[in-house]
Amino acid sequence: VGCEYVPHDCDDDNDCTDDYCTAGACVNEPVECDDGNACTDDACGALNGCTHTPWVVEVRCDDGDVCTADGCNPASGCDSQPIAGLCDDSDECTDDSCDPTDGC
């Protein structure tokens, strides 16, 4: 009777921490913002929490090879694939090839 139990206020007003009390002490652990998508930059802002900014694939994944299409696979990151038929001149008597710098 007459007892009061006021919980500790461990909220640090930072959306990048999980706040709680254990053994009488406040703990403010960093949150994990990794969304598992290799094609985003993951960050945390104290006022807005986790963000996942998509990459500009043409910039971030450019392999410098004009013979490939640059892309991003969410599981593995940058992925450049040869462009099918890029230098095909439809002449069976020629060997078609693409130079990584100059193209066809």
PDB file of C-alpha atoms in Angstrom:
ATOM      1  CA  VAL A   1       0.000   0.000   0.000  1.00  0.00           C
ATOM      2  CA  GLY A   2       1.358   3.365  -0.980  1.00  0.00           C
ATOM      3  CA  CYS A   3       4.196   1.866  -3.042  1.00  0.00           C
ATOM      4  CA  GLU A   4       5.040   3.295  -6.446  1.00  0.00           C
ATOM      5  CA  TYR A   5       6.996   1.558  -9.170  1.00  0.00           C
ATOM      6  CA  VAL A   6       8.122   3.998 -11.813  1.00  0.00           C
ATOM      7  CA  PRO A   7       9.800   2.329 -14.783  1.00  0.00           C
ATOM      8  CA  HIS A   8      13.118   3.676 -15.972  1.00  0.00           C
ATOM      9  CA  ASP A   9      12.787   5.793 -19.091  1.00  0.00           C
ATOM     10  CA  CYS A  10      15.454   4.333 -21.347  1.00  0.00           C
ATOM     11  CA  ASP A  11      14.232   5.973 -24.557  1.00  0.00           C
ATOM     12  CA  ASP A  12      17.145   7.943 -26.004  1.00  0.00           C
ATOM     13  CA  ASP A  13      14.946   9.452 -28.784  1.00  0.00           C
ATOM     14  CA  ASN A  14      17.136   7.751 -31.367  1.00  0.00           C
ATOM     15  CA  ASP A  15      15.290   5.574 -33.895  1.00  0.00           C
ATOM     16  CA  CYS A  16      18.547   3.696 -34.500  1.00  0.00           C
ATOM     17  CA  THR A  17      18.564   2.033 -31.089  1.00  0.00           C
ATOM     18  CA  ASP A  18      16.422  -0.535 -29.287  1.00  0.00           C
ATOM     19  CA  ASP A  19      16.003   0.839 -25.801  1.00  0.00           C
ATOM     20  CA  TYR A  20      15.326  -1.225 -22.687  1.00  0.00           C
ATOM     21  CA  CYS A  21      16.239  -1.663 -19.062  1.00  0.00           C
ATOM     22  CA  THR A  22      18.000  -4.718 -17.713  1.00  0.00           C
ATOM     23  CA  ALA A  23      19.414  -5.278 -14.222  1.00  0.00           C
ATOM     24  CA  GLY A  24      18.570  -1.684 -13.337  1.00  0.00           C
ATOM     25  CA  ALA A  25      20.522  -0.123 -16.204  1.00  0.00           C
ATOM     26  CA  CYS A  26      19.381   1.329 -19.506  1.00  0.00           C
ATOM     27  CA  VAL A  27      20.631  -0.318 -22.657  1.00  0.00           C
ATOM     28  CA  ASN A  28      20.503   1.343 -26.094  1.00  0.00           C
ATOM     29  CA  GLU A  29      21.485  -1.282 -28.666  1.00  0.00           C
ATOM     30  CA  PRO A  30      21.981  -0.323 -32.327  1.00  0.00           C
ATOM     31  CA  VAL A  31      19.231  -1.626 -34.609  1.00  0.00           C
ATOM     32  CA  GLU A  32      20.080  -3.827 -37.598  1.00  0.00           C
ATOM     33  CA  CYS A  33      19.056  -2.104 -40.834  1.00  0.00           C
ATOM     34  CA  ASP A  34      20.296  -4.665 -43.352  1.00  0.00           C
ATOM     35  CA  ASP A  35      17.339  -5.426 -45.633  1.00  0.00           C
ATOM     36  CA  GLY A  36      19.146  -8.361 -47.245  1.00  0.00           C
ATOM     37  CA  ASN A  37      19.120  -6.615 -50.633  1.00  0.00           C
ATOM     38  CA  ALA A  38      22.635  -6.283 -52.058  1.00  0.00           C
ATOM     39  CA  CYS A  39      21.389  -3.520 -54.385  1.00  0.00           C
ATOM     40  CA  THR A  40      20.573  -0.997 -51.655  1.00  0.00           C
ATOM     41  CA  ASP A  41      22.590   1.151 -49.297  1.00  0.00           C
ATOM     42  CA  ASP A  42      21.260   0.549 -45.802  1.00  0.00           C
ATOM     43  CA  ALA A  43      21.589   3.250 -43.175  1.00  0.00           C
ATOM     44  CA  CYS A  44      19.933   4.531 -40.046  1.00  0.00           C
ATOM     45  CA  GLY A  45      19.003   8.104 -39.234  1.00  0.00           C
ATOM     46  CA  ALA A  46      18.369   9.075 -35.613  1.00  0.00           C
ATOM     47  CA  LEU A  47      15.067  10.736 -36.555  1.00  0.00           C
ATOM     48  CA  ASN A  48      13.704   8.443 -39.274  1.00  0.00           C
ATOM     49  CA  GLY A  49      15.169   5.015 -38.542  1.00  0.00           C
ATOM     50  CA  CYS A  50      16.283   2.546 -41.187  1.00  0.00           C
ATOM     51  CA  THR A  51      16.477   3.551 -44.836  1.00  0.00           C
ATOM     52  CA  HIS A  52      17.229   1.412 -47.883  1.00  0.00           C
ATOM     53  CA  THR A  53      18.343   3.543 -50.821  1.00  0.00           C
ATOM     54  CA  PRO A  54      18.357   1.711 -54.176  1.00  0.00           C
ATOM     55  CA  TRP A  55      21.568   1.900 -56.149  1.00  0.00           C
ATOM     56  CA  VAL A  56      21.769   3.703 -59.478  1.00  0.00           C
ATOM     57  CA  VAL A  57      22.704   0.463 -61.218  1.00  0.00           C
ATOM     58  CA  GLU A  58      24.144   2.156 -64.322  1.00  0.00           C
ATOM     59  CA  VAL A  59      26.655   3.945 -62.100  1.00  0.00           C
ATOM     60  CA  ARG A  60      27.295   1.506 -59.257  1.00  0.00           C
ATOM     61  CA  CYS A  61      27.493  -1.648 -61.391  1.00  0.00           C
ATOM     62  CA  ASP A  62      29.108  -0.329 -64.576  1.00  0.00           C
ATOM     63  CA  ASP A  63      31.823  -2.853 -65.435  1.00  0.00           C
ATOM     64  CA  GLY A  64      33.222  -0.621 -68.200  1.00  0.00           C
ATOM     65  CA  ASP A  65      32.490  -3.276 -70.829  1.00  0.00           C
ATOM     66  CA  VAL A  66      30.282  -2.011 -73.695  1.00  0.00           C
ATOM     67  CA  CYS A  67      29.464  -5.631 -74.595  1.00  0.00           C
ATOM     68  CA  THR A  68      27.571  -6.347 -71.375  1.00  0.00           C
ATOM     69  CA  ALA A  69      24.296  -5.285 -69.797  1.00  0.00           C
ATOM     70  CA  ASP A  70      24.915  -4.150 -66.233  1.00  0.00           C
ATOM     71  CA  GLY A  71      22.388  -5.094 -63.597  1.00  0.00           C
ATOM     72  CA  CYS A  72      22.039  -5.860 -59.928  1.00  0.00           C
ATOM     73  CA  ASN A  73      20.858  -9.077 -58.336  1.00  0.00           C
ATOM     74  CA  PRO A  74      19.338  -8.460 -54.876  1.00  0.00           C
ATOM     75  CA  ALA A  75      20.931 -11.683 -53.596  1.00  0.00           C
ATOM     76  CA  SER A  76      24.457 -11.218 -54.936  1.00  0.00           C
ATOM     77  CA  GLY A  77      24.954  -7.590 -56.055  1.00  0.00           C
ATOM     78  CA  CYS A  78      26.292  -6.343 -59.386  1.00  0.00           C
ATOM     79  CA  ASP A  79      25.817  -8.730 -62.263  1.00  0.00           C
ATOM     80  CA  SER A  80      26.923  -8.000 -65.828  1.00  0.00           C
ATOM     81  CA  GLN A  81      25.751 -10.298 -68.604  1.00  0.00           C
ATOM     82  CA  PRO A  82      26.801 -10.439 -72.274  1.00  0.00           C
ATOM     83  CA  ILE A  83      24.276  -8.801 -74.573  1.00  0.00           C
ATOM     84  CA  ALA A  84      22.907 -11.610 -76.733  1.00  0.00           C
ATOM     85  CA  GLY A  85      23.230 -10.986 -80.464  1.00  0.00           C
ATOM     86  CA  LEU A  86      24.883  -7.612 -79.996  1.00  0.00           C
ATOM     87  CA  CYS A  87      27.388  -8.050 -82.810  1.00  0.00           C
ATOM     88  CA  ASP A  88      25.564 -10.669 -84.880  1.00  0.00           C
ATOM     89  CA  ASP A  89      25.719  -9.581 -88.529  1.00  0.00           C
ATOM     90  CA  SER A  90      23.636 -12.615 -89.603  1.00  0.00           C
ATOM     91  CA  ASP A  91      26.474 -13.764 -91.857  1.00  0.00           C
ATOM     92  CA  GLU A  92      27.502 -17.340 -91.105  1.00  0.00           C
ATOM     93  CA  CYS A  93      30.815 -16.743 -92.857  1.00  0.00           C
ATOM     94  CA  THR A  94      32.058 -14.203 -90.295  1.00  0.00           C
ATOM     95  CA  ASP A  95      33.224 -14.567 -86.718  1.00  0.00           C
ATOM     96  CA  ASP A  96      31.264 -12.046 -84.676  1.00  0.00           C
ATOM     97  CA  SER A  97      32.861 -10.514 -81.609  1.00  0.00           C
ATOM     98  CA  CYS A  98      32.626  -7.521 -79.357  1.00  0.00           C
ATOM     99  CA  ASP A  99      35.592  -5.541 -78.059  1.00  0.00           C
ATOM    100  CA  PRO A 100      34.985  -4.509 -74.405  1.00  0.00           C
ATOM    101  CA  THR A 101      36.132  -0.957 -75.152  1.00  0.00           C
ATOM    102  CA  ASP A 102      35.141  -0.317 -78.772  1.00  0.00           C
ATOM    103  CA  GLY A 103      32.099  -2.611 -79.160  1.00  0.00           C
ATOM    104  CA  CYS A 104      31.302  -4.321 -82.460  1.00  0.00           C
TER     105      CYS A 104
END
